[in-house]
Amino acid sequence: MTEPMTDLITRDEFDQLTARIGILEREVDGEKLVTRHVLAEARRTSDRVAALEARLERMERKVDDIGRRLAELDGKVTVLTTTLPGIVADALRAALRDRDGR
């Protein structure tokens, strides 16, 4: 016949084991809370990163557009700097002709 479990450990040992199990249960609960907190923070961080990526993409499109417009403006300025001396010379010749009555 088997002996009852109570004969194997003393009441004091049982109380110590109960206390240790209680501590372990609280630690597990604490770990669960920490894990939930970490997962929630990771989710929030992921959302923030996604929002920042979307903003960055919009900014990149705007910068690309500004670059395109700047290139167009540069082309126009280049054309103007090459044609302006001729335009001014023609205007001066015409003004001098008109002044001199020719």
C-alpha atoms as a PDB file:
ATOM      1  CA  MET A   1       0.000   0.000   0.000  1.00  0.00           C
ATOM      2  CA  THR A   2       1.230   3.508  -0.787  1.00  0.00           C
ATOM      3  CA  GLU A   3       1.828   6.055   1.859  1.00  0.00           C
ATOM      4  CA  PRO A   4      -0.120   9.326   1.670  1.00  0.00           C
ATOM      5  CA  MET A   5       1.821  12.353   0.299  1.00  0.00           C
ATOM      6  CA  THR A   6       1.483  14.155   3.579  1.00  0.00           C
ATOM      7  CA  ASP A   7       3.789  11.629   5.178  1.00  0.00           C
ATOM      8  CA  LEU A   8       6.551  12.494   2.652  1.00  0.00           C
ATOM      9  CA  ILE A   9       6.912  16.226   3.487  1.00  0.00           C
ATOM     10  CA  THR A  10       6.365  18.272   6.591  1.00  0.00           C
ATOM     11  CA  ARG A  11       3.830  21.037   6.874  1.00  0.00           C
ATOM     12  CA  ASP A  12       6.678  23.572   6.915  1.00  0.00           C
ATOM     13  CA  GLU A  13       8.119  22.177   3.677  1.00  0.00           C
ATOM     14  CA  PHE A  14       4.654  22.248   2.117  1.00  0.00           C
ATOM     15  CA  ASP A  15       4.204  25.894   3.138  1.00  0.00           C
ATOM     16  CA  GLN A  16       7.616  26.756   1.686  1.00  0.00           C
ATOM     17  CA  LEU A  17       6.721  25.065  -1.589  1.00  0.00           C
ATOM     18  CA  THR A  18       3.380  26.866  -1.657  1.00  0.00           C
ATOM     19  CA  ALA A  19       5.173  30.188  -1.091  1.00  0.00           C
ATOM     20  CA  ARG A  20       7.675  29.394  -3.857  1.00  0.00           C
ATOM     21  CA  ILE A  21       4.878  28.465  -6.254  1.00  0.00           C
ATOM     22  CA  GLY A  22       3.117  31.733  -5.405  1.00  0.00           C
ATOM     23  CA  ILE A  23       6.306  33.671  -6.179  1.00  0.00           C
ATOM     24  CA  LEU A  24       6.704  31.831  -9.487  1.00  0.00           C
ATOM     25  CA  GLU A  25       3.082  32.493 -10.422  1.00  0.00           C
ATOM     26  CA  ARG A  26       3.521  36.226  -9.728  1.00  0.00           C
ATOM     27  CA  GLU A  27       6.745  36.266 -11.757  1.00  0.00           C
ATOM     28  CA  VAL A  28       4.986  34.554 -14.660  1.00  0.00           C
ATOM     29  CA  ASP A  29       2.147  37.073 -14.440  1.00  0.00           C
ATOM     30  CA  GLY A  30       4.728  39.875 -14.372  1.00  0.00           C
ATOM     31  CA  GLU A  31       6.479  38.420 -17.404  1.00  0.00           C
ATOM     32  CA  LYS A  32       3.138  38.263 -19.206  1.00  0.00           C
ATOM     33  CA  LEU A  33       2.535  41.937 -18.449  1.00  0.00           C
ATOM     34  CA  VAL A  34       6.018  42.867 -19.653  1.00  0.00           C
ATOM     35  CA  THR A  35       5.543  40.818 -22.818  1.00  0.00           C
ATOM     36  CA  ARG A  36       2.198  42.463 -23.522  1.00  0.00           C
ATOM     37  CA  HIS A  37       3.752  45.880 -22.942  1.00  0.00           C
ATOM     38  CA  VAL A  38       6.679  45.109 -25.259  1.00  0.00           C
ATOM     39  CA  LEU A  39       4.319  43.835 -27.973  1.00  0.00           C
ATOM     40  CA  ALA A  40       2.116  46.923 -27.653  1.00  0.00           C
ATOM     41  CA  GLU A  41       5.167  49.203 -27.902  1.00  0.00           C
ATOM     42  CA  ALA A  42       6.435  47.254 -30.909  1.00  0.00           C
ATOM     43  CA  ARG A  43       3.035  47.670 -32.564  1.00  0.00           C
ATOM     44  CA  ARG A  44       3.022  51.422 -31.861  1.00  0.00           C
ATOM     45  CA  THR A  45       6.592  51.731 -33.123  1.00  0.00           C
ATOM     46  CA  SER A  46       5.687  49.819 -36.270  1.00  0.00           C
ATOM     47  CA  ASP A  47       2.739  52.162 -36.858  1.00  0.00           C
ATOM     48  CA  ARG A  48       4.986  55.189 -36.361  1.00  0.00           C
ATOM     49  CA  VAL A  49       7.590  53.824 -38.754  1.00  0.00           C
ATOM     50  CA  ALA A  50       4.895  53.167 -41.362  1.00  0.00           C
ATOM     51  CA  ALA A  51       3.620  56.751 -40.977  1.00  0.00           C
ATOM     52  CA  LEU A  52       7.153  58.122 -41.281  1.00  0.00           C
ATOM     53  CA  GLU A  53       7.778  56.034 -44.395  1.00  0.00           C
ATOM     54  CA  ALA A  54       4.606  57.410 -45.977  1.00  0.00           C
ATOM     55  CA  ARG A  55       5.665  60.974 -45.152  1.00  0.00           C
ATOM     56  CA  LEU A  56       9.144  60.313 -46.505  1.00  0.00           C
ATOM     57  CA  GLU A  57       7.696  59.017 -49.774  1.00  0.00           C
ATOM     58  CA  ARG A  58       5.593  62.186 -50.114  1.00  0.00           C
ATOM     59  CA  MET A  59       8.650  64.324 -49.410  1.00  0.00           C
ATOM     60  CA  GLU A  60      10.697  62.385 -51.972  1.00  0.00           C
ATOM     61  CA  ARG A  61       8.025  63.029 -54.601  1.00  0.00           C
ATOM     62  CA  LYS A  62       8.047  66.734 -53.743  1.00  0.00           C
ATOM     63  CA  VAL A  63      11.845  66.899 -53.907  1.00  0.00           C
ATOM     64  CA  ASP A  64      11.789  65.081 -57.249  1.00  0.00           C
ATOM     65  CA  ASP A  65       9.220  67.588 -58.519  1.00  0.00           C
ATOM     66  CA  ILE A  66      11.334  70.503 -57.283  1.00  0.00           C
ATOM     67  CA  GLY A  67      14.374  68.975 -58.991  1.00  0.00           C
ATOM     68  CA  ARG A  68      12.456  68.643 -62.256  1.00  0.00           C
ATOM     69  CA  ARG A  69      11.222  72.237 -62.055  1.00  0.00           C
ATOM     70  CA  LEU A  70      14.722  73.465 -61.197  1.00  0.00           C
ATOM     71  CA  ALA A  71      16.131  71.640 -64.231  1.00  0.00           C
ATOM     72  CA  GLU A  72      13.482  73.285 -66.436  1.00  0.00           C
ATOM     73  CA  LEU A  73      14.293  76.693 -64.955  1.00  0.00           C
ATOM     74  CA  ASP A  74      18.003  76.092 -65.483  1.00  0.00           C
ATOM     75  CA  GLY A  75      17.326  75.318 -69.138  1.00  0.00           C
ATOM     76  CA  LYS A  76      15.319  78.512 -69.550  1.00  0.00           C
ATOM     77  CA  VAL A  77      18.032  80.607 -67.865  1.00  0.00           C
ATOM     78  CA  THR A  78      20.652  79.020 -70.111  1.00  0.00           C
ATOM     79  CA  VAL A  79      18.623  79.888 -73.217  1.00  0.00           C
ATOM     80  CA  LEU A  80      18.039  83.406 -71.907  1.00  0.00           C
ATOM     81  CA  THR A  81      21.726  84.026 -71.175  1.00  0.00           C
ATOM     82  CA  THR A  82      22.674  82.935 -74.687  1.00  0.00           C
ATOM     83  CA  THR A  83      19.927  84.886 -76.473  1.00  0.00           C
ATOM     84  CA  LEU A  84      19.780  88.026 -74.289  1.00  0.00           C
ATOM     85  CA  PRO A  85      22.900  89.710 -75.683  1.00  0.00           C
ATOM     86  CA  GLY A  86      21.488  89.419 -79.218  1.00  0.00           C
ATOM     87  CA  ILE A  87      18.071  90.703 -78.103  1.00  0.00           C
ATOM     88  CA  VAL A  88      19.662  93.718 -76.379  1.00  0.00           C
ATOM     89  CA  ALA A  89      21.929  94.414 -79.380  1.00  0.00           C
ATOM     90  CA  ASP A  90      18.970  94.252 -81.783  1.00  0.00           C
ATOM     91  CA  ALA A  91      16.940  96.561 -79.527  1.00  0.00           C
ATOM     92  CA  LEU A  92      19.799  99.053 -79.272  1.00  0.00           C
ATOM     93  CA  ARG A  93      20.351  99.056 -83.048  1.00  0.00           C
ATOM     94  CA  ALA A  94      16.633  99.647 -83.590  1.00  0.00           C
ATOM     95  CA  ALA A  95      16.595 102.444 -81.019  1.00  0.00           C
ATOM     96  CA  LEU A  96      19.655 104.093 -82.579  1.00  0.00           C
ATOM     97  CA  ARG A  97      18.093 103.836 -86.067  1.00  0.00           C
ATOM     98  CA  ASP A  98      14.906 105.439 -84.790  1.00  0.00           C
ATOM     99  CA  ARG A  99      16.885 108.189 -83.082  1.00  0.00           C
ATOM    100  CA  ASP A 100      19.005 108.876 -86.103  1.00  0.00           C
ATOM    101  CA  GLY A 101      15.969 108.813 -88.370  1.00  0.00           C
ATOM    102  CA  ARG A 102      17.097 106.019 -90.608  1.00  0.00           C
END
